[in-house]
Short mmCIF file of C-alpha atoms in Angstrom, two decimals:
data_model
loop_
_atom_site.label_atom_id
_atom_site.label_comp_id
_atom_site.label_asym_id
_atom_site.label_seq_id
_atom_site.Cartn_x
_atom_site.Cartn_y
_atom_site.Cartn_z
CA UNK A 6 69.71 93.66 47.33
CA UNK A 7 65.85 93.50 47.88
CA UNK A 8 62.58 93.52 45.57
CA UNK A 9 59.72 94.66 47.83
CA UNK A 10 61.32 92.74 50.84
CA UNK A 11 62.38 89.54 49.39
CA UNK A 12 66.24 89.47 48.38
CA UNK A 13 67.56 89.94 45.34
CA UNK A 14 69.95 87.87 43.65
CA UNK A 15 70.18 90.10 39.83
CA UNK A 16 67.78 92.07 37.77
CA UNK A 17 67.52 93.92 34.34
CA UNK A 18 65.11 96.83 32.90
CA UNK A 19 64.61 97.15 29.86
CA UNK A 20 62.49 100.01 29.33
CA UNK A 21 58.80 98.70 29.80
CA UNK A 22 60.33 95.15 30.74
CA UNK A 23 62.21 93.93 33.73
CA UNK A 24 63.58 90.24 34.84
CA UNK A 25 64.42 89.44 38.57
CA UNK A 26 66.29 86.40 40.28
CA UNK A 27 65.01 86.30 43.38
CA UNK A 28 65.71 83.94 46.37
CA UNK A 29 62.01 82.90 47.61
CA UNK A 30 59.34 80.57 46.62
CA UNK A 31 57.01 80.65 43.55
CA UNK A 32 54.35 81.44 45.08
CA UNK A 33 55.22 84.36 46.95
CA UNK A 34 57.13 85.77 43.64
CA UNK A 35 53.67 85.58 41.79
CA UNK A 36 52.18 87.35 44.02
CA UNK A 37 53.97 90.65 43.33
CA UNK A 38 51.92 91.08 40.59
CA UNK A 39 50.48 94.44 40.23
CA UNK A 40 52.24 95.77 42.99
CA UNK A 41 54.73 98.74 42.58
CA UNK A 42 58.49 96.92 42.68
CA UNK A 43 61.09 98.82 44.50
CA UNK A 44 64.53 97.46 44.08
CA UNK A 45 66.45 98.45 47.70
CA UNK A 46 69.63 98.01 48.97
CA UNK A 47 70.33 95.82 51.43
CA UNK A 48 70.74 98.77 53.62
CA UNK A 49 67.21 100.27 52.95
CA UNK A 50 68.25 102.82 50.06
CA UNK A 51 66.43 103.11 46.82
CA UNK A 52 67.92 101.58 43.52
CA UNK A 53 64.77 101.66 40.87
CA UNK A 54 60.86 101.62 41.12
CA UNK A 55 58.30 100.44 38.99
CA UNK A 56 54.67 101.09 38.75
CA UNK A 57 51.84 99.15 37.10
CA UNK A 58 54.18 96.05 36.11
CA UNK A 59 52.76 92.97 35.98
CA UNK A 60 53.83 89.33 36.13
CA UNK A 61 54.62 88.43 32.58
CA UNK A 62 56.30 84.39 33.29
CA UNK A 63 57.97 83.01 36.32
CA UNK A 64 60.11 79.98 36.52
CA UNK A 65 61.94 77.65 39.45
CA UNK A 66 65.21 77.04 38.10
CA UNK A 67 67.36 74.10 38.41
CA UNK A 68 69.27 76.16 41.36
CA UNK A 69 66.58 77.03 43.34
CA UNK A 70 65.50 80.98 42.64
CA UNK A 71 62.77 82.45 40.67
CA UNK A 72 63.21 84.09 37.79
CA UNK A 73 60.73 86.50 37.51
CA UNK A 74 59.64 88.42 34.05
CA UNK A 75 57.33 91.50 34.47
CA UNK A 76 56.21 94.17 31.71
CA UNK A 77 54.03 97.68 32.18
CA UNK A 78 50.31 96.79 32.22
CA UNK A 79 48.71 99.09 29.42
CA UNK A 80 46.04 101.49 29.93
CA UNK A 81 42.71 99.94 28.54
CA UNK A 82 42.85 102.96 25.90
CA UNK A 83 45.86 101.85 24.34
CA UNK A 84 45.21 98.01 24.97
CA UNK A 85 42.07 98.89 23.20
CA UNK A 86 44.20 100.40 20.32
CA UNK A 87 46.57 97.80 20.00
CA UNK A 88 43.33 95.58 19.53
CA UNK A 89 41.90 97.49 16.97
CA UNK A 90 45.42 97.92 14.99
CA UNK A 91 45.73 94.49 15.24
CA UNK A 92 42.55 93.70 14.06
CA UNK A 93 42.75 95.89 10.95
CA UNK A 94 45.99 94.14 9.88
CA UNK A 95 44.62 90.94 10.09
CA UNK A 96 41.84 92.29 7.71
CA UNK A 97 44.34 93.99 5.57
CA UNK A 98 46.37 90.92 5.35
CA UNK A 99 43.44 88.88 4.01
CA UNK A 100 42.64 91.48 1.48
CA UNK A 101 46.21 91.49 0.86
CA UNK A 102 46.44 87.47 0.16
CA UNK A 103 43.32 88.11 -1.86
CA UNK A 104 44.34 90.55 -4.26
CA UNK A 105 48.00 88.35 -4.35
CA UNK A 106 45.03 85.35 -5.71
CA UNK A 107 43.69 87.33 -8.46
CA UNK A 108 47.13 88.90 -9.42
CA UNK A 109 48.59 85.04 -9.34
CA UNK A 110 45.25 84.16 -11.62
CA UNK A 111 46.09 86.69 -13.54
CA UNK A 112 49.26 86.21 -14.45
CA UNK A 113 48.84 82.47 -15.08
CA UNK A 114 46.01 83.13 -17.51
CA UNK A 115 48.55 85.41 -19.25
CA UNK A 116 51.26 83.21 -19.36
CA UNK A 117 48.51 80.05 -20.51
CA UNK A 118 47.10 83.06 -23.20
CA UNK A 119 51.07 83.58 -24.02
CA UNK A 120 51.78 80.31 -24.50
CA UNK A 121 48.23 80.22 -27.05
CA UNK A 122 49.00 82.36 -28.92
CA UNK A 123 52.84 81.37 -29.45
CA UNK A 124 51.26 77.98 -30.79
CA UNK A 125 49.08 80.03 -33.26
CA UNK A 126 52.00 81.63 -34.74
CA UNK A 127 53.99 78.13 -35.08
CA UNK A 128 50.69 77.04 -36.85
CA UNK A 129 50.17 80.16 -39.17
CA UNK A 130 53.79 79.55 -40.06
CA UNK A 131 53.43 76.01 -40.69
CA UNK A 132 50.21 76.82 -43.00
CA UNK A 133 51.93 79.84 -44.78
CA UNK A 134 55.06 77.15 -45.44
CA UNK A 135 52.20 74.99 -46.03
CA UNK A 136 50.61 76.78 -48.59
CA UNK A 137 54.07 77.71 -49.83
CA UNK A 138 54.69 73.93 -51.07
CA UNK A 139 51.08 73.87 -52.28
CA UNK A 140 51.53 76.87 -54.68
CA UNK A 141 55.07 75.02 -55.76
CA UNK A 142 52.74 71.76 -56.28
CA UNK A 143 50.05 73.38 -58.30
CA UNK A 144 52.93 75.45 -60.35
CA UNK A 145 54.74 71.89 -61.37
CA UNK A 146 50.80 70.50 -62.11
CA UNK A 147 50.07 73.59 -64.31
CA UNK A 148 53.10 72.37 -66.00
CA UNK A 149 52.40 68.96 -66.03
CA UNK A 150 48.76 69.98 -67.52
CA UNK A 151 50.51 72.19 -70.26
CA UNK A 152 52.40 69.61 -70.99
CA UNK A 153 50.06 66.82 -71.82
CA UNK A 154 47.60 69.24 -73.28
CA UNK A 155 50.56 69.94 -75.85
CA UNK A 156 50.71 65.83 -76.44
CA UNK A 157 46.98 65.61 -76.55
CA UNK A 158 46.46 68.46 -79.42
CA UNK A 159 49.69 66.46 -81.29
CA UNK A 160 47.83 62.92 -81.18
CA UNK A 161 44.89 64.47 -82.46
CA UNK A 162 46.49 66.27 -84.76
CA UNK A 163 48.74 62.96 -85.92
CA UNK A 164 44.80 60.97 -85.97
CA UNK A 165 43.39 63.59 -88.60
#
């Protein structure tokens, strides 16, 4: 098998992609970039052809070919769109990430204003048991006052 001439060892296309193992040098593998590829048979006969592909990587391997990796060129429009798309995501992300910051914030202040206000309640609670044990105190001193009041009024009653 041939590519443009040079022979052919395997290839694969996959749709806008293609790879080639070709028996030449580097240099003259490079240099089918941009050109239309036409895969032949050794006899001459057509196999595939691709326009507008351009060298994408090629590598010397250990056993002496090239592997060659080619993809479709773009048109500048959609090159230019592609560009654009990706430039918008890369703005979206960042707004994205930002609004993922505020909603983290967020969140944390909740859980901190949560965990406030949980602390308030074990305090009320404490101060209503609090206050509880104070009424309980002044009840037993009321009856501690009554108490002597009634020994008082006695002694000065015993004195007159």
């Amino acid at each position: 098998m041939k590519l443009n001439q040079l022979t052919l060892i395997s290839y694969a296309i996959d749709g806008d992609s293609a790879c080639f193992i070709l028996d030449t040098d580097l240099a003259t593998a490079v240099a089918l970039d941009g050109q239309a590829l036409k895969v032949t048979t050794d006899a001459g006969d057509d196999v595939a052809a691709m326009d507008g592909h351009r060298v994408v990587a090629a590598v010397k391997q250990e056993d002496g070919y090239v592997a060659l990796h080619t993809a479709r060129a773009l048109d500048p429009q959609t090159a230019e769109s592609i560009k654009a798309l990706e430039t918008n995501l890369a703005v979206a992300k960042k707004a994205a990430d930002a609004a993922q910051d505020t909603a983290d914030a967020a969140n944390q202040k909740a859980t901190t204003t949560e965990g406030a206000a949980a602390e308030l309640g074990v305090i009320a609670s404490q101060a209503v048991s609090d206050g509880t044990d104070t009424q309980a105190a002044v009840a037993e001193l009321g009856g501690l006052v009554a108490d002597l009041t009634a020994r008082v009024t006695a002694l000065e009653g015993a004195k007159a």
